[in-house]
Amino acid sequence: MPDLPYLARGIMPVETPSSVLVSSSKYLNNPRLRDWLAMILLRRNGPDLPPPAEMYEFLPILEELRDHDAIEEMFMAERRINPELDAWLSEGFYSTYSIDDFAQYAPGSLGGIFYQWITQGNYEIQITPWREPKSQLEFYNLRSGQTHDFEHILCGGGFNFMGELVPYWYRLTNVFKHIRNPELAAELSLIQIFGSLRYTVRTILHYPQVWNTCTDAIQRGMAVGKASDALFMKRLEPCFHLPLAEAREALGVRGAVDVDTDLEGAFWAERVPASALVRPELQ
C-alpha cells in the first residue's frame, strides 16, 4: 500500500495455534530472561538490588538456555584448528591462591595493585561457588572468574561501575579475535554482552551525565581487545611480581590507558550527586 509507513513495510504476520509467545529465538521464548532483561535495562540503581546481584540472577537463566553438548563439540572442533586454545585447555591450569598470598607483592606490581584493590574494597576473590570443572566450558568460566579482576588492572578499567565496561569490552573483542568459530566466540561472550547492557542502557536513560565516560570505557576496552594477544588464555600468575607496565608487555596487552572513573562510577551507583562530577581541575 502506498500510504504504509516506511518503517512498517515488510512485516509479515505469522499465524500459530499456540496460546503463548512462540519465537524462533530461544532467548525471547524464555520468560525469566525477558523479565530479567526488562528489569536490568530500565530500572534505576538502588541499594535494594546491587548490580552484582543482577548477574547472580542471570547466570542460572543462561545455564538453562545453553546447549552444553553443542558447545563442547564446538570446543573440540576449534581445538583442531586453534593450537593456542588446544594447548591452554590441555594444560587446564587454574589457581588456588587466597587474598593473603598477595600481601608479598610490592606496591605498583600487578599482584600488589590487586592486593590493594581487593583489601580496600573488601572484595572476595571467588565471586561464584567453586567447583572442579567437568567440561571445557566450565573450565573457561572458572578461569574467566579468576582472571577478571586482573583484566580490570591490565586493561585500564578501575574497580567501579564505569570501569567494569573496560574488561567487558576487552573480552567482547579479544575473544572474537582469537576464537575462529564466531558461534563459539558468541557463546563465550554471552555474560559480557548481557552484563554490559546494564551499564549502557541505564546510563543513557538515568545517568546521561556520565554517558561520555561510559562510551570512553567501551572504546578503551575494545581497543585493548583488538590490539592484544589472547589475554584470556594467558597464565597471569608468573607476572604478579612485575610492575604493571612490564606485566602488560609480558602478557601481550597493548593499548591500555589508565583512567580514573571512581567519581563517575559512584554517581552511576547514586552514591554521590551530579554536582560532585565537577572535578577540581575543571573549576
PDB file of C-alpha atoms in Angstrom:
ATOM      1  CA  MET A   1       0.000   0.000   0.000  1.00  0.00           C
ATOM      2  CA  PRO A   2       1.456   3.392  -0.944  1.00  0.00           C
ATOM      3  CA  ASP A   3       0.377   5.020   2.341  1.00  0.00           C
ATOM      4  CA  LEU A   4       2.031   2.358   4.515  1.00  0.00           C
ATOM      5  CA  PRO A   5       4.727   3.982   6.709  1.00  0.00           C
ATOM      6  CA  TYR A   6       8.244   3.168   5.559  1.00  0.00           C
ATOM      7  CA  LEU A   7       9.269   1.620   8.887  1.00  0.00           C
ATOM      8  CA  ALA A   8       6.188  -0.641   8.874  1.00  0.00           C
ATOM      9  CA  ARG A   9       6.822  -2.160   5.462  1.00  0.00           C
ATOM     10  CA  GLY A  10       7.795  -5.779   5.133  1.00  0.00           C
ATOM     11  CA  ILE A  11       6.000  -7.034   8.260  1.00  0.00           C
ATOM     12  CA  MET A  12       4.546 -10.488   7.669  1.00  0.00           C
ATOM     13  CA  PRO A  13       2.150 -11.663  10.409  1.00  0.00           C
ATOM     14  CA  VAL A  14       2.678 -15.339  11.254  1.00  0.00           C
ATOM     15  CA  GLU A  15      -0.298 -17.374  12.366  1.00  0.00           C
ATOM     16  CA  THR A  16       0.130 -20.025  15.054  1.00  0.00           C
ATOM     17  CA  PRO A  17      -2.214 -22.251  17.074  1.00  0.00           C
ATOM     18  CA  SER A  18      -0.109 -21.554  20.170  1.00  0.00           C
ATOM     19  CA  SER A  19      -1.771 -19.679  23.042  1.00  0.00           C
ATOM     20  CA  VAL A  20       1.569 -18.379  24.349  1.00  0.00           C
ATOM     21  CA  LEU A  21       4.512 -16.457  22.929  1.00  0.00           C
ATOM     22  CA  VAL A  22       6.411 -18.500  20.326  1.00  0.00           C
ATOM     23  CA  SER A  23       9.552 -17.224  18.648  1.00  0.00           C
ATOM     24  CA  SER A  24      12.442 -18.550  16.608  1.00  0.00           C
ATOM     25  CA  SER A  25      14.708 -17.137  19.353  1.00  0.00           C
ATOM     26  CA  LYS A  26      15.247 -19.285  22.431  1.00  0.00           C
ATOM     27  CA  TYR A  27      16.161 -16.114  24.287  1.00  0.00           C
ATOM     28  CA  LEU A  28      12.863 -14.398  23.533  1.00  0.00           C
ATOM     29  CA  ASN A  29      10.979 -17.579  24.394  1.00  0.00           C
ATOM     30  CA  ASN A  30      12.368 -17.601  27.937  1.00  0.00           C
ATOM     31  CA  PRO A  31      10.054 -15.639  30.281  1.00  0.00           C
ATOM     32  CA  ARG A  32      12.679 -15.412  33.022  1.00  0.00           C
ATOM     33  CA  LEU A  33      15.147 -13.800  30.634  1.00  0.00           C
ATOM     34  CA  ARG A  34      12.511 -11.404  29.303  1.00  0.00           C
ATOM     35  CA  ASP A  35      11.688 -10.237  32.827  1.00  0.00           C
ATOM     36  CA  TRP A  36      15.338 -10.001  33.831  1.00  0.00           C
ATOM     37  CA  LEU A  37      16.313  -8.092  30.718  1.00  0.00           C
ATOM     38  CA  ALA A  38      13.496  -5.566  31.094  1.00  0.00           C
ATOM     39  CA  MET A  39      14.468  -5.042  34.722  1.00  0.00           C
ATOM     40  CA  ILE A  40      18.206  -4.538  34.150  1.00  0.00           C
ATOM     41  CA  LEU A  41      17.687  -2.255  31.156  1.00  0.00           C
ATOM     42  CA  LEU A  42      15.010   0.032  32.547  1.00  0.00           C
ATOM     43  CA  ARG A  43      15.485   0.299  36.295  1.00  0.00           C
ATOM     44  CA  ARG A  44      17.345   2.923  38.253  1.00  0.00           C
ATOM     45  CA  ASN A  45      20.056   1.841  40.647  1.00  0.00           C
ATOM     46  CA  GLY A  46      19.213   1.350  44.293  1.00  0.00           C
ATOM     47  CA  PRO A  47      20.658  -0.216  47.443  1.00  0.00           C
ATOM     48  CA  ASP A  48      17.932  -2.874  47.489  1.00  0.00           C
ATOM     49  CA  LEU A  49      19.451  -4.633  44.442  1.00  0.00           C
ATOM     50  CA  PRO A  50      23.197  -4.077  43.902  1.00  0.00           C
ATOM     51  CA  PRO A  51      24.331  -4.581  40.277  1.00  0.00           C
ATOM     52  CA  PRO A  52      26.373  -7.730  41.092  1.00  0.00           C
ATOM     53  CA  ALA A  53      23.166  -9.383  42.325  1.00  0.00           C
ATOM     54  CA  GLU A  54      21.685  -8.929  38.859  1.00  0.00           C
ATOM     55  CA  MET A  55      24.322 -11.232  37.390  1.00  0.00           C
ATOM     56  CA  TYR A  56      23.772 -13.752  40.182  1.00  0.00           C
ATOM     57  CA  GLU A  57      20.178 -13.983  38.969  1.00  0.00           C
ATOM     58  CA  PHE A  58      21.205 -14.111  35.311  1.00  0.00           C
ATOM     59  CA  LEU A  59      23.702 -16.985  35.426  1.00  0.00           C
ATOM     60  CA  PRO A  60      21.154 -19.753  36.173  1.00  0.00           C
ATOM     61  CA  ILE A  61      18.936 -18.394  33.389  1.00  0.00           C
ATOM     62  CA  LEU A  62      21.834 -18.620  30.965  1.00  0.00           C
ATOM     63  CA  GLU A  63      22.636 -22.162  32.052  1.00  0.00           C
ATOM     64  CA  GLU A  64      19.028 -23.137  31.334  1.00  0.00           C
ATOM     65  CA  LEU A  65      19.358 -21.821  27.780  1.00  0.00           C
ATOM     66  CA  ARG A  66      22.731 -23.318  26.877  1.00  0.00           C
ATOM     67  CA  ASP A  67      23.152 -26.358  24.646  1.00  0.00           C
ATOM     68  CA  HIS A  68      26.129 -27.800  26.503  1.00  0.00           C
ATOM     69  CA  ASP A  69      26.695 -30.717  24.148  1.00  0.00           C
ATOM     70  CA  ALA A  70      26.846 -28.395  21.139  1.00  0.00           C
ATOM     71  CA  ILE A  71      29.272 -26.078  22.943  1.00  0.00           C
ATOM     72  CA  GLU A  72      31.584 -28.957  23.802  1.00  0.00           C
ATOM     73  CA  GLU A  73      31.526 -30.078  20.169  1.00  0.00           C
ATOM     74  CA  MET A  74      32.430 -26.551  19.051  1.00  0.00           C
ATOM     75  CA  PHE A  75      35.307 -26.511  21.521  1.00  0.00           C
ATOM     76  CA  MET A  76      36.650 -29.796  20.122  1.00  0.00           C
ATOM     77  CA  ALA A  77      36.373 -28.575  16.528  1.00  0.00           C
ATOM     78  CA  GLU A  78      38.066 -25.289  17.434  1.00  0.00           C
ATOM     79  CA  ARG A  79      40.929 -27.095  19.161  1.00  0.00           C
ATOM     80  CA  ARG A  80      41.732 -28.930  15.927  1.00  0.00           C
ATOM     81  CA  ILE A  81      42.437 -25.629  14.145  1.00  0.00           C
ATOM     82  CA  ASN A  82      43.489 -23.401  17.055  1.00  0.00           C
ATOM     83  CA  PRO A  83      46.732 -24.655  18.631  1.00  0.00           C
ATOM     84  CA  GLU A  84      46.799 -21.944  21.303  1.00  0.00           C
ATOM     85  CA  LEU A  85      43.347 -22.863  22.576  1.00  0.00           C
ATOM     86  CA  ASP A  86      44.171 -26.560  22.446  1.00  0.00           C
ATOM     87  CA  ALA A  87      47.341 -26.070  24.497  1.00  0.00           C
ATOM     88  CA  TRP A  88      45.516 -23.908  27.039  1.00  0.00           C
ATOM     89  CA  LEU A  89      42.696 -26.402  27.542  1.00  0.00           C
ATOM     90  CA  SER A  90      45.094 -29.348  27.609  1.00  0.00           C
ATOM     91  CA  GLU A  91      47.088 -27.739  30.407  1.00  0.00           C
ATOM     92  CA  GLY A  92      43.904 -26.897  32.308  1.00  0.00           C
ATOM     93  CA  PHE A  93      45.712 -24.626  34.764  1.00  0.00           C
ATOM     94  CA  TYR A  94      43.784 -22.692  37.390  1.00  0.00           C
ATOM     95  CA  SER A  95      44.842 -21.046  40.632  1.00  0.00           C
ATOM     96  CA  THR A  96      44.093 -21.868  44.265  1.00  0.00           C
ATOM     97  CA  TYR A  97      45.529 -18.697  45.816  1.00  0.00           C
ATOM     98  CA  SER A  98      43.979 -16.711  48.665  1.00  0.00           C
ATOM     99  CA  ILE A  99      43.943 -12.963  49.306  1.00  0.00           C
ATOM    100  CA  ASP A 100      46.754 -13.262  51.848  1.00  0.00           C
ATOM    101  CA  ASP A 101      49.048 -14.702  49.177  1.00  0.00           C
ATOM    102  CA  PHE A 102      49.190 -11.253  47.541  1.00  0.00           C
ATOM    103  CA  ALA A 103      50.495  -9.381  50.580  1.00  0.00           C
ATOM    104  CA  GLN A 104      54.044 -10.239  49.480  1.00  0.00           C
ATOM    105  CA  TYR A 105      53.922  -8.222  46.258  1.00  0.00           C
ATOM    106  CA  ALA A 106      55.357  -4.726  46.040  1.00  0.00           C
ATOM    107  CA  PRO A 107      53.108  -1.689  45.516  1.00  0.00           C
ATOM    108  CA  GLY A 108      52.806  -0.946  41.805  1.00  0.00           C
ATOM    109  CA  SER A 109      53.262  -4.568  40.786  1.00  0.00           C
ATOM    110  CA  LEU A 110      50.369  -6.470  39.232  1.00  0.00           C
ATOM    111  CA  GLY A 111      49.911  -8.531  42.403  1.00  0.00           C
ATOM    112  CA  GLY A 112      50.400  -5.505  44.635  1.00  0.00           C
ATOM    113  CA  ILE A 113      47.780  -3.442  42.817  1.00  0.00           C
ATOM    114  CA  PHE A 114      45.387  -6.361  43.019  1.00  0.00           C
ATOM    115  CA  TYR A 115      46.009  -6.751  46.759  1.00  0.00           C
ATOM    116  CA  GLN A 116      45.409  -3.029  47.336  1.00  0.00           C
ATOM    117  CA  TRP A 117      42.100  -3.036  45.457  1.00  0.00           C
ATOM    118  CA  ILE A 118      40.849  -6.273  46.984  1.00  0.00           C
ATOM    119  CA  THR A 119      41.598  -5.286  50.572  1.00  0.00           C
ATOM    120  CA  GLN A 120      40.432  -1.677  50.284  1.00  0.00           C
ATOM    121  CA  GLY A 121      37.203  -2.670  48.577  1.00  0.00           C
ATOM    122  CA  ASN A 122      36.580  -5.659  50.853  1.00  0.00           C
ATOM    123  CA  TYR A 123      36.097  -7.854  47.783  1.00  0.00           C
ATOM    124  CA  GLU A 124      36.276 -11.621  47.546  1.00  0.00           C
ATOM    125  CA  ILE A 125      38.490 -13.424  45.048  1.00  0.00           C
ATOM    126  CA  GLN A 126      35.998 -16.203  44.280  1.00  0.00           C
ATOM    127  CA  ILE A 127      32.774 -14.476  43.254  1.00  0.00           C
ATOM    128  CA  THR A 128      30.894 -17.683  42.416  1.00  0.00           C
ATOM    129  CA  PRO A 129      30.896 -21.006  44.324  1.00  0.00           C
ATOM    130  CA  TRP A 130      33.980 -23.006  43.392  1.00  0.00           C
ATOM    131  CA  ARG A 131      33.727 -26.444  41.861  1.00  0.00           C
ATOM    132  CA  GLU A 132      36.040 -28.675  39.890  1.00  0.00           C
ATOM    133  CA  PRO A 133      35.397 -28.024  36.178  1.00  0.00           C
ATOM    134  CA  LYS A 134      33.852 -31.018  34.429  1.00  0.00           C
ATOM    135  CA  SER A 135      33.700 -29.585  30.919  1.00  0.00           C
ATOM    136  CA  GLN A 136      35.644 -27.219  28.700  1.00  0.00           C
ATOM    137  CA  LEU A 137      33.013 -24.520  29.182  1.00  0.00           C
ATOM    138  CA  GLU A 138      33.167 -24.910  32.955  1.00  0.00           C
ATOM    139  CA  PHE A 139      36.944 -24.542  32.811  1.00  0.00           C
ATOM    140  CA  TYR A 140      36.628 -21.446  30.632  1.00  0.00           C
ATOM    141  CA  ASN A 141      34.157 -19.904  33.082  1.00  0.00           C
ATOM    142  CA  LEU A 142      36.247 -20.829  36.121  1.00  0.00           C
ATOM    143  CA  ARG A 143      39.389 -19.307  34.691  1.00  0.00           C
ATOM    144  CA  SER A 144      37.482 -16.240  33.489  1.00  0.00           C
ATOM    145  CA  GLY A 145      36.288 -15.634  37.026  1.00  0.00           C
ATOM    146  CA  GLN A 146      39.835 -15.943  38.341  1.00  0.00           C
ATOM    147  CA  THR A 147      41.307 -13.506  35.840  1.00  0.00           C
ATOM    148  CA  HIS A 148      38.502 -10.914  35.673  1.00  0.00           C
ATOM    149  CA  ASP A 149      39.886  -8.612  38.358  1.00  0.00           C
ATOM    150  CA  PHE A 150      43.330  -8.715  36.777  1.00  0.00           C
ATOM    151  CA  GLU A 151      41.751  -7.792  33.438  1.00  0.00           C
ATOM    152  CA  HIS A 152      40.458  -4.644  35.149  1.00  0.00           C
ATOM    153  CA  ILE A 153      44.026  -3.735  36.055  1.00  0.00           C
ATOM    154  CA  LEU A 154      45.757  -4.855  32.871  1.00  0.00           C
ATOM    155  CA  CYS A 155      43.209  -3.286  30.504  1.00  0.00           C
ATOM    156  CA  GLY A 156      42.906   0.022  32.378  1.00  0.00           C
ATOM    157  CA  GLY A 157      39.440  -0.331  33.944  1.00  0.00           C
ATOM    158  CA  GLY A 158      39.057   0.880  37.511  1.00  0.00           C
ATOM    159  CA  PHE A 159      37.239  -1.116  40.172  1.00  0.00           C
ATOM    160  CA  ASN A 160      33.993   0.809  39.836  1.00  0.00           C
ATOM    161  CA  PHE A 161      30.805   0.579  37.803  1.00  0.00           C
ATOM    162  CA  MET A 162      32.074   2.600  34.854  1.00  0.00           C
ATOM    163  CA  GLY A 163      35.416   0.799  34.920  1.00  0.00           C
ATOM    164  CA  GLU A 164      33.566  -2.509  34.597  1.00  0.00           C
ATOM    165  CA  LEU A 165      32.894  -1.746  30.943  1.00  0.00           C
ATOM    166  CA  VAL A 166      36.598  -1.943  30.064  1.00  0.00           C
ATOM    167  CA  PRO A 167      37.133  -5.668  30.788  1.00  0.00           C
ATOM    168  CA  TYR A 168      33.675  -6.443  29.411  1.00  0.00           C
ATOM    169  CA  TRP A 169      34.526  -4.918  26.044  1.00  0.00           C
ATOM    170  CA  TYR A 170      38.081  -6.221  26.057  1.00  0.00           C
ATOM    171  CA  ARG A 171      36.540  -9.708  26.154  1.00  0.00           C
ATOM    172  CA  LEU A 172      33.888  -8.900  23.565  1.00  0.00           C
ATOM    173  CA  THR A 173      36.624  -8.068  21.058  1.00  0.00           C
ATOM    174  CA  ASN A 174      39.574 -10.204  22.175  1.00  0.00           C
ATOM    175  CA  VAL A 175      37.656 -13.483  22.229  1.00  0.00           C
ATOM    176  CA  PHE A 176      36.354 -12.917  18.707  1.00  0.00           C
ATOM    177  CA  LYS A 177      39.919 -12.116  17.602  1.00  0.00           C
ATOM    178  CA  HIS A 178      41.383 -15.363  18.910  1.00  0.00           C
ATOM    179  CA  ILE A 179      38.494 -17.848  18.547  1.00  0.00           C
ATOM    180  CA  ARG A 180      37.999 -18.704  14.884  1.00  0.00           C
ATOM    181  CA  ASN A 181      34.434 -20.022  15.088  1.00  0.00           C
ATOM    182  CA  PRO A 182      32.194 -16.975  15.660  1.00  0.00           C
ATOM    183  CA  GLU A 183      29.409 -19.152  17.078  1.00  0.00           C
ATOM    184  CA  LEU A 184      31.736 -20.449  19.792  1.00  0.00           C
ATOM    185  CA  ALA A 185      33.055 -16.936  20.400  1.00  0.00           C
ATOM    186  CA  ALA A 186      29.471 -15.758  20.821  1.00  0.00           C
ATOM    187  CA  GLU A 187      28.701 -18.485  23.362  1.00  0.00           C
ATOM    188  CA  LEU A 188      31.783 -17.423  25.324  1.00  0.00           C
ATOM    189  CA  SER A 189      30.675 -13.775  25.231  1.00  0.00           C
ATOM    190  CA  LEU A 190      27.078 -14.009  26.456  1.00  0.00           C
ATOM    191  CA  ILE A 191      27.868 -12.989  30.020  1.00  0.00           C
ATOM    192  CA  GLN A 192      29.756  -9.943  28.794  1.00  0.00           C
ATOM    193  CA  ILE A 193      27.168  -8.723  26.298  1.00  0.00           C
ATOM    194  CA  PHE A 194      24.233  -9.099  28.677  1.00  0.00           C
ATOM    195  CA  GLY A 195      26.246  -7.696  31.568  1.00  0.00           C
ATOM    196  CA  SER A 196      27.396  -4.641  29.634  1.00  0.00           C
ATOM    197  CA  LEU A 197      23.845  -3.782  28.564  1.00  0.00           C
ATOM    198  CA  ARG A 198      23.078  -2.804  32.154  1.00  0.00           C
ATOM    199  CA  TYR A 199      25.638  -0.026  32.047  1.00  0.00           C
ATOM    200  CA  THR A 200      24.955   1.307  28.570  1.00  0.00           C
ATOM    201  CA  VAL A 201      21.158   1.454  28.611  1.00  0.00           C
ATOM    202  CA  ARG A 202      20.730   2.545  32.240  1.00  0.00           C
ATOM    203  CA  THR A 203      23.390   5.208  31.795  1.00  0.00           C
ATOM    204  CA  ILE A 204      21.660   6.897  28.894  1.00  0.00           C
ATOM    205  CA  LEU A 205      18.199   6.550  30.484  1.00  0.00           C
ATOM    206  CA  HIS A 206      19.008   7.685  34.007  1.00  0.00           C
ATOM    207  CA  TYR A 207      22.618   8.891  34.243  1.00  0.00           C
ATOM    208  CA  PRO A 208      23.372  10.754  30.997  1.00  0.00           C
ATOM    209  CA  GLN A 209      25.840  12.972  32.851  1.00  0.00           C
ATOM    210  CA  VAL A 210      28.376  10.114  32.600  1.00  0.00           C
ATOM    211  CA  TRP A 211      27.468   8.883  29.116  1.00  0.00           C
ATOM    212  CA  ASN A 212      30.778  10.123  27.721  1.00  0.00           C
ATOM    213  CA  THR A 213      32.586   8.210  30.457  1.00  0.00           C
ATOM    214  CA  CYS A 214      30.576   5.126  29.534  1.00  0.00           C
ATOM    215  CA  THR A 215      31.397   5.273  25.833  1.00  0.00           C
ATOM    216  CA  ASP A 216      35.043   6.086  26.535  1.00  0.00           C
ATOM    217  CA  ALA A 217      35.331   2.971  28.707  1.00  0.00           C
ATOM    218  CA  ILE A 218      33.771   0.861  25.944  1.00  0.00           C
ATOM    219  CA  GLN A 219      36.168   2.279  23.362  1.00  0.00           C
ATOM    220  CA  ARG A 220      39.182   1.708  25.591  1.00  0.00           C
ATOM    221  CA  GLY A 221      38.163  -1.884  26.262  1.00  0.00           C
ATOM    222  CA  MET A 222      37.621  -2.552  22.556  1.00  0.00           C
ATOM    223  CA  ALA A 223      40.980  -1.022  21.668  1.00  0.00           C
ATOM    224  CA  VAL A 224      42.816  -3.304  24.095  1.00  0.00           C
ATOM    225  CA  GLY A 225      40.888  -6.362  22.954  1.00  0.00           C
ATOM    226  CA  LYS A 226      41.601  -5.764  19.284  1.00  0.00           C
ATOM    227  CA  ALA A 227      45.282  -4.951  19.752  1.00  0.00           C
ATOM    228  CA  SER A 228      46.278  -7.565  22.338  1.00  0.00           C
ATOM    229  CA  ASP A 229      47.262 -11.199  22.461  1.00  0.00           C
ATOM    230  CA  ALA A 230      44.775 -13.737  23.833  1.00  0.00           C
ATOM    231  CA  LEU A 231      44.949 -12.479  27.403  1.00  0.00           C
ATOM    232  CA  PHE A 232      42.081 -14.743  28.481  1.00  0.00           C
ATOM    233  CA  MET A 233      44.304 -17.751  27.737  1.00  0.00           C
ATOM    234  CA  LYS A 234      47.417 -16.407  29.465  1.00  0.00           C
ATOM    235  CA  ARG A 235      48.829 -17.658  32.728  1.00  0.00           C
ATOM    236  CA  LEU A 236      48.943 -14.429  34.720  1.00  0.00           C
ATOM    237  CA  GLU A 237      50.478 -15.817  37.883  1.00  0.00           C
ATOM    238  CA  PRO A 238      54.162 -15.605  36.783  1.00  0.00           C
ATOM    239  CA  CYS A 239      53.649 -11.863  36.227  1.00  0.00           C
ATOM    240  CA  PHE A 240      52.235 -10.969  39.638  1.00  0.00           C
ATOM    241  CA  HIS A 241      55.606  -9.598  40.798  1.00  0.00           C
ATOM    242  CA  LEU A 242      56.147  -7.398  37.748  1.00  0.00           C
ATOM    243  CA  PRO A 243      55.436  -3.655  37.617  1.00  0.00           C
ATOM    244  CA  LEU A 244      52.211  -3.039  35.732  1.00  0.00           C
ATOM    245  CA  ALA A 245      53.865  -1.795  32.524  1.00  0.00           C
ATOM    246  CA  GLU A 246      56.162  -4.825  32.424  1.00  0.00           C
ATOM    247  CA  ALA A 247      53.283  -7.212  33.157  1.00  0.00           C
ATOM    248  CA  ARG A 248      51.327  -5.752  30.257  1.00  0.00           C
ATOM    249  CA  GLU A 249      54.281  -6.187  27.938  1.00  0.00           C
ATOM    250  CA  ALA A 250      54.946  -9.746  29.094  1.00  0.00           C
ATOM    251  CA  LEU A 251      51.290 -10.724  28.584  1.00  0.00           C
ATOM    252  CA  GLY A 252      50.878  -9.019  25.214  1.00  0.00           C
ATOM    253  CA  VAL A 253      48.436  -6.376  26.459  1.00  0.00           C
ATOM    254  CA  ARG A 254      48.523  -3.377  24.124  1.00  0.00           C
ATOM    255  CA  GLY A 255      46.760  -0.031  24.045  1.00  0.00           C
ATOM    256  CA  ALA A 256      45.683   0.075  27.691  1.00  0.00           C
ATOM    257  CA  VAL A 257      45.035   3.561  29.096  1.00  0.00           C
ATOM    258  CA  ASP A 258      44.511   4.052  32.831  1.00  0.00           C
ATOM    259  CA  VAL A 259      41.602   6.398  33.532  1.00  0.00           C
ATOM    260  CA  ASP A 260      40.174   7.250  36.948  1.00  0.00           C
ATOM    261  CA  THR A 261      36.391   6.754  36.799  1.00  0.00           C
ATOM    262  CA  ASP A 262      35.722   6.342  40.521  1.00  0.00           C
ATOM    263  CA  LEU A 263      33.658   9.518  40.752  1.00  0.00           C
ATOM    264  CA  GLU A 264      31.583   8.707  37.681  1.00  0.00           C
ATOM    265  CA  GLY A 265      31.048   5.158  38.929  1.00  0.00           C
ATOM    266  CA  ALA A 266      29.877   6.451  42.298  1.00  0.00           C
ATOM    267  CA  PHE A 267      27.425   8.800  40.576  1.00  0.00           C
ATOM    268  CA  TRP A 268      26.093   5.943  38.437  1.00  0.00           C
ATOM    269  CA  ALA A 269      25.502   3.973  41.634  1.00  0.00           C
ATOM    270  CA  GLU A 270      23.684   7.007  43.118  1.00  0.00           C
ATOM    271  CA  ARG A 271      26.249   7.357  45.879  1.00  0.00           C
ATOM    272  CA  VAL A 272      27.170  10.959  45.026  1.00  0.00           C
ATOM    273  CA  PRO A 273      25.106  13.790  43.484  1.00  0.00           C
ATOM    274  CA  ALA A 274      25.631  15.155  39.982  1.00  0.00           C
ATOM    275  CA  SER A 275      27.293  18.230  41.448  1.00  0.00           C
ATOM    276  CA  ALA A 276      30.179  16.034  42.583  1.00  0.00           C
ATOM    277  CA  LEU A 277      31.070  15.347  38.948  1.00  0.00           C
ATOM    278  CA  VAL A 278      32.637  18.808  38.589  1.00  0.00           C
ATOM    279  CA  ARG A 279      36.249  17.907  39.140  1.00  0.00           C
ATOM    280  CA  PRO A 280      38.556  20.453  40.829  1.00  0.00           C
ATOM    281  CA  GLU A 281      40.741  20.772  37.731  1.00  0.00           C
ATOM    282  CA  LEU A 282      37.702  21.809  35.671  1.00  0.00           C
ATOM    283  CA  GLN A 283      36.516  24.541  38.012  1.00  0.00           C
TER     284      GLN A 283
END
